[in-house]
Amino acid sequence: MSEQATARYTNDFLKEVEKNVEEGHWVKMCMQCGVCAGSCPLGSAWEHPPQEIFMMIRAGKREEVLTSDSMWMCTSCYNCMVRCPRQLPITHIMHGLANYAHRLGLAPKGQPTRETATLFWNNLIKKGRVNELTFSLALYFKDGFVQGIKNALNMQSIGLGLVMAKRLNPMEILGGHGVKDQAGLKAMIAKAREIEDRKKGFSA
Amino acid sequence: MAKKEYAFYPGCSSQKGASASNYLTSVNAMCDKLDVTITEIPDWNCCGASIGYAEGGELPRLALSARNFALAEKHMPGKEMVATCAACWLAQREVKERIDHSEVLLKETNEALAAAGLQYQGTTPIRHMVEVLIEDLGYDALKQPVVKPLEGIKFAGYVGCQTNRPFGIDGESFENPVYLDKLVETVGGEAVPYDQKVTCCGGALAFSEPEKSQKQIRDIVESAYDHGAEMIVTPCPLCQANVEIYQSEINKKHGTKLNMPVLYYSQLMTVAYGGTAKEAGLDGHLIRAKRLEDITKK
C-alpha cells in the first residue's frame, strides 16, 4: 500500500482531540446512532450534528471540524447527553470543541454565540459576578455604534419593563455587584489559564 | 420541625436589580414560612453559566465553582450548599463531580485556588432548593403552612433543562419529571398535562440566536395555552426570563397574542403561605399574574 493511501488513516486529529479537548477521550466511543441529532432543540441548525462531528474527527477532518459553526448551536440543554446510549458527555465535548476552535482562532469569525460567550466571560471575570446591564449594552453595541442604538431602541420596551420591575438597574453602569477579593479572583483565573494554556498548547 | 440551615449560593441573576431578583425575594419569604435558614456564602462568585466555556475553557471554569466550595468550607464548615439557580447548581455539581474523580484536575484546581489563598477539600455537598423542599422537608411539610390554596388556577409546570438534565432530581425521569406538578398540587393549584415540560427555551442563545430561541419559547407558551393553563411555573431563572420577556417580541414579529405570566415555584408557595404580593415578588413581572395578586389581597 502506498504511503499516500495510508496517510489519511493516521488519525492524528483524533489523538489531538483526545489530548486537548475537554472530555475528548470519549469521542471514539460514539456508535453513530444519531440519537443526539434527533434530540437537539436546534437540530436542524447544525450543518454537522454531533455524531457526524465525531466521525469527522475520527476521519481526521481537522479543518472542517474546527471551522464549523455546528458546535456553536449547542444551547446546553443536555438532552443529547442523557439520551446517548453510550453515555458520552456530548454537551461537554461540543463545549470543549468550541473552546478549542476559539482558542486556536479557527472558529468562524463573527459567529454570534462565539462573540456573546466571549463578552459574557470577560464581563464576569472583571468583577467576579455578571453585570447584566453592561453585558446587554456590550452585546447591543458589538457591531458598532449605529447598530447598537438600533438594537437598544428595538429592545426599549422590554428594557424599560425590566427597569420598572426592578430587574434591570441603570445604576449598574457605575460598576455594580462584584466580589470583594477581586485581586484573589483575578490571580486564580490567571493561574488556571496559565496551567490550561501550557497543557493544551495555546499561546497566551 | 427541626430548623434547617444551609450555606446559600444565590447567583448573579438573583442579586438586587438583576433579572431574577424577584426569585430571591420569594425564596426568602418561602424559607421564612418553612423555618429554613439560608445564609449567603461570603464573597461567592459567578459559576460561568452555560456559555462560560467558550472563552473560559476548562480549568478557569472549574476554579470558579471550586472557589465557591472553598469559601463555603472555610466560612461555613459542615453546612450543605444550596443554590436556587439551575445553572449555578448544575455548574457546582459538574465541577464537584469532575474534580472529585480526577487527581490531576483536583491538583490543578487547587493550584489555581492557592493563588487566591483558598483550598478545595470536597466536603460540601451541593443541593438545589427544590431538593431541600421535597427531600429534606417533604410534600407533607410543604402543605402544612398553606392558608390560601391556589384553588382553580391551572398551571403548566415548565421544568426546562438544567434542573432536569444531566443530573435532575433523584427518582424523577428526564422525559417527564413530576415534582413541579406535585408542588403545584401541594399548594392547591391544578397542574395541567403539558407536553413542553422539558423543552429548551434556547438558554443563553436567546441573546445570540434570537430567532431560533424565540421559536422554542413560542412552542412552550402556545402549548401551555393549548392545555388550558393560565400561568407557567418554573424552577429556573433563565427559563423564567426568556419565556416571559420575549413573548412581546414574538407577538410583534408573528402577530400572536401571547400574554401568559411565568412564575417561580417559590412565588406560588409564598402566596399560598399567606405572603403579600411584594413578599412573593409579584411586582417583578412584565406580564403580571393578576389572579395570584388577587389571592394575596383576600
mmCIF file of C-alpha atoms in Angstrom, chain A residues 5-114:
data_model
loop_
_atom_site.group_PDB
_atom_site.id
_atom_site.type_symbol
_atom_site.label_atom_id
_atom_site.label_comp_id
_atom_site.label_asym_id
_atom_site.label_seq_id
_atom_site.Cartn_x
_atom_site.Cartn_y
_atom_site.Cartn_z
ATOM 1 C CA ALA A 5 -3.115 5.902 0.695
ATOM 2 C CA THR A 6 -2.427 5.147 4.335
ATOM 3 C CA ALA A 7 -1.590 8.706 5.403
ATOM 4 C CA ARG A 8 -5.262 9.575 5.733
ATOM 5 C CA TYR A 9 -5.724 6.857 8.341
ATOM 6 C CA THR A 10 -3.092 8.050 10.794
ATOM 7 C CA ASN A 11 -5.763 9.647 12.948
ATOM 8 C CA ASP A 12 -3.633 12.482 14.253
ATOM 9 C CA PHE A 13 -6.671 14.670 14.771
ATOM 10 C CA LEU A 14 -8.416 12.080 16.960
ATOM 11 C CA LYS A 15 -5.292 11.964 19.135
ATOM 12 C CA GLU A 16 -5.167 15.749 19.243
ATOM 13 C CA VAL A 17 -8.816 15.910 20.334
ATOM 14 C CA GLU A 18 -8.305 13.212 22.962
ATOM 15 C CA LYS A 19 -5.370 15.127 24.380
ATOM 16 C CA ASN A 20 -6.512 18.751 24.135
ATOM 17 C CA VAL A 21 -10.309 18.895 24.102
ATOM 18 C CA GLU A 22 -12.379 18.762 27.271
ATOM 19 C CA GLU A 23 -13.795 15.200 27.588
ATOM 20 C CA GLY A 24 -12.298 14.480 24.134
ATOM 21 C CA HIS A 25 -11.238 10.978 25.169
ATOM 22 C CA TRP A 26 -14.882 9.918 24.803
ATOM 23 C CA VAL A 27 -15.063 10.631 21.047
ATOM 24 C CA LYS A 28 -14.029 7.119 19.983
ATOM 25 C CA MET A 29 -16.943 5.612 21.925
ATOM 26 C CA CYS A 30 -19.617 7.031 19.584
ATOM 27 C CA MET A 31 -21.510 4.295 17.724
ATOM 28 C CA GLN A 32 -23.161 6.620 15.186
ATOM 29 C CA CYS A 33 -26.767 6.037 16.198
ATOM 30 C CA GLY A 34 -27.750 9.698 15.747
ATOM 31 C CA VAL A 35 -29.999 9.952 18.805
ATOM 32 C CA CYS A 36 -28.088 13.138 19.722
ATOM 33 C CA ALA A 37 -29.006 14.774 16.405
ATOM 34 C CA GLY A 38 -32.663 13.857 16.841
ATOM 35 C CA SER A 39 -32.720 15.128 20.424
ATOM 36 C CA CYS A 40 -31.263 18.583 19.863
ATOM 37 C CA PRO A 41 -33.709 21.511 20.105
ATOM 38 C CA LEU A 42 -31.673 23.296 17.417
ATOM 39 C CA GLY A 43 -31.038 20.069 15.484
ATOM 40 C CA SER A 44 -31.920 21.472 12.070
ATOM 41 C CA ALA A 45 -29.445 24.345 12.539
ATOM 42 C CA TRP A 46 -26.426 22.019 12.777
ATOM 43 C CA GLU A 47 -24.585 21.620 9.486
ATOM 44 C CA HIS A 48 -22.914 18.598 11.083
ATOM 45 C CA PRO A 49 -24.795 17.059 14.027
ATOM 46 C CA PRO A 50 -22.722 15.624 16.903
ATOM 47 C CA GLN A 51 -22.438 12.073 15.557
ATOM 48 C CA GLU A 52 -21.166 13.472 12.267
ATOM 49 C CA ILE A 53 -18.649 15.663 14.109
ATOM 50 C CA PHE A 54 -17.432 12.550 15.964
ATOM 51 C CA MET A 55 -16.973 10.620 12.706
ATOM 52 C CA MET A 56 -15.262 13.606 11.069
ATOM 53 C CA ILE A 57 -12.803 13.722 13.983
ATOM 54 C CA ARG A 58 -12.050 10.033 13.500
ATOM 55 C CA ALA A 59 -11.634 10.640 9.765
ATOM 56 C CA GLY A 60 -9.065 13.337 10.518
ATOM 57 C CA LYS A 61 -11.103 16.245 9.119
ATOM 58 C CA ARG A 62 -9.423 18.815 11.365
ATOM 59 C CA GLU A 63 -10.128 21.933 9.315
ATOM 60 C CA GLU A 64 -13.790 21.092 8.643
ATOM 61 C CA VAL A 65 -14.496 20.346 12.294
ATOM 62 C CA LEU A 66 -12.723 23.285 13.906
ATOM 63 C CA THR A 67 -14.024 25.893 11.441
ATOM 64 C CA SER A 68 -17.592 24.577 11.644
ATOM 65 C CA ASP A 69 -20.252 26.638 13.362
ATOM 66 C CA SER A 70 -22.159 23.487 14.333
ATOM 67 C CA MET A 71 -20.870 23.221 17.914
ATOM 68 C CA TRP A 72 -21.913 26.830 18.453
ATOM 69 C CA MET A 73 -25.567 25.776 18.109
ATOM 70 C CA CYS A 74 -25.421 23.985 21.479
ATOM 71 C CA THR A 75 -27.898 25.527 23.960
ATOM 72 C CA SER A 76 -26.533 23.409 26.853
ATOM 73 C CA CYS A 77 -29.858 21.613 27.295
ATOM 74 C CA TYR A 78 -28.115 18.238 27.900
ATOM 75 C CA ASN A 79 -30.800 16.269 26.056
ATOM 76 C CA CYS A 80 -28.248 14.525 23.807
ATOM 77 C CA MET A 81 -26.169 13.635 26.825
ATOM 78 C CA VAL A 82 -28.899 11.939 28.870
ATOM 79 C CA ARG A 83 -30.216 10.057 25.829
ATOM 80 C CA CYS A 84 -26.870 8.826 24.457
ATOM 81 C CA PRO A 85 -26.888 5.011 24.701
ATOM 82 C CA ARG A 86 -23.107 5.047 25.154
ATOM 83 C CA GLN A 87 -23.373 7.817 27.770
ATOM 84 C CA LEU A 88 -20.958 10.151 26.027
ATOM 85 C CA PRO A 89 -20.877 13.600 27.686
ATOM 86 C CA ILE A 90 -21.818 15.100 24.295
ATOM 87 C CA THR A 91 -22.675 18.563 25.632
ATOM 88 C CA HIS A 92 -19.247 18.872 27.254
ATOM 89 C CA ILE A 93 -17.449 17.586 24.170
ATOM 90 C CA MET A 94 -19.263 20.172 21.996
ATOM 91 C CA HIS A 95 -18.318 22.897 24.506
ATOM 92 C CA GLY A 96 -14.753 21.588 24.522
ATOM 93 C CA LEU A 97 -14.505 21.595 20.713
ATOM 94 C CA ALA A 98 -15.969 25.119 20.518
ATOM 95 C CA ASN A 99 -13.463 26.350 23.108
ATOM 96 C CA TYR A 100 -10.568 24.599 21.333
ATOM 97 C CA ALA A 101 -11.533 26.082 17.952
ATOM 98 C CA HIS A 102 -11.988 29.514 19.550
ATOM 99 C CA ARG A 103 -8.642 29.460 21.335
ATOM 100 C CA LEU A 104 -6.836 28.318 18.171
ATOM 101 C CA GLY A 105 -8.503 31.167 16.261
ATOM 102 C CA LEU A 106 -10.154 28.732 13.824
ATOM 103 C CA ALA A 107 -13.781 29.218 14.922
ATOM 104 C CA PRO A 108 -15.898 31.210 12.449
ATOM 105 C CA LYS A 109 -15.360 34.958 12.749
ATOM 106 C CA GLY A 110 -18.417 36.900 13.867
ATOM 107 C CA GLN A 111 -20.236 33.724 14.939
ATOM 108 C CA PRO A 112 -22.835 35.295 17.271
ATOM 109 C CA THR A 113 -22.663 32.753 20.099
ATOM 110 C CA ARG A 114 -18.865 32.863 19.996
#
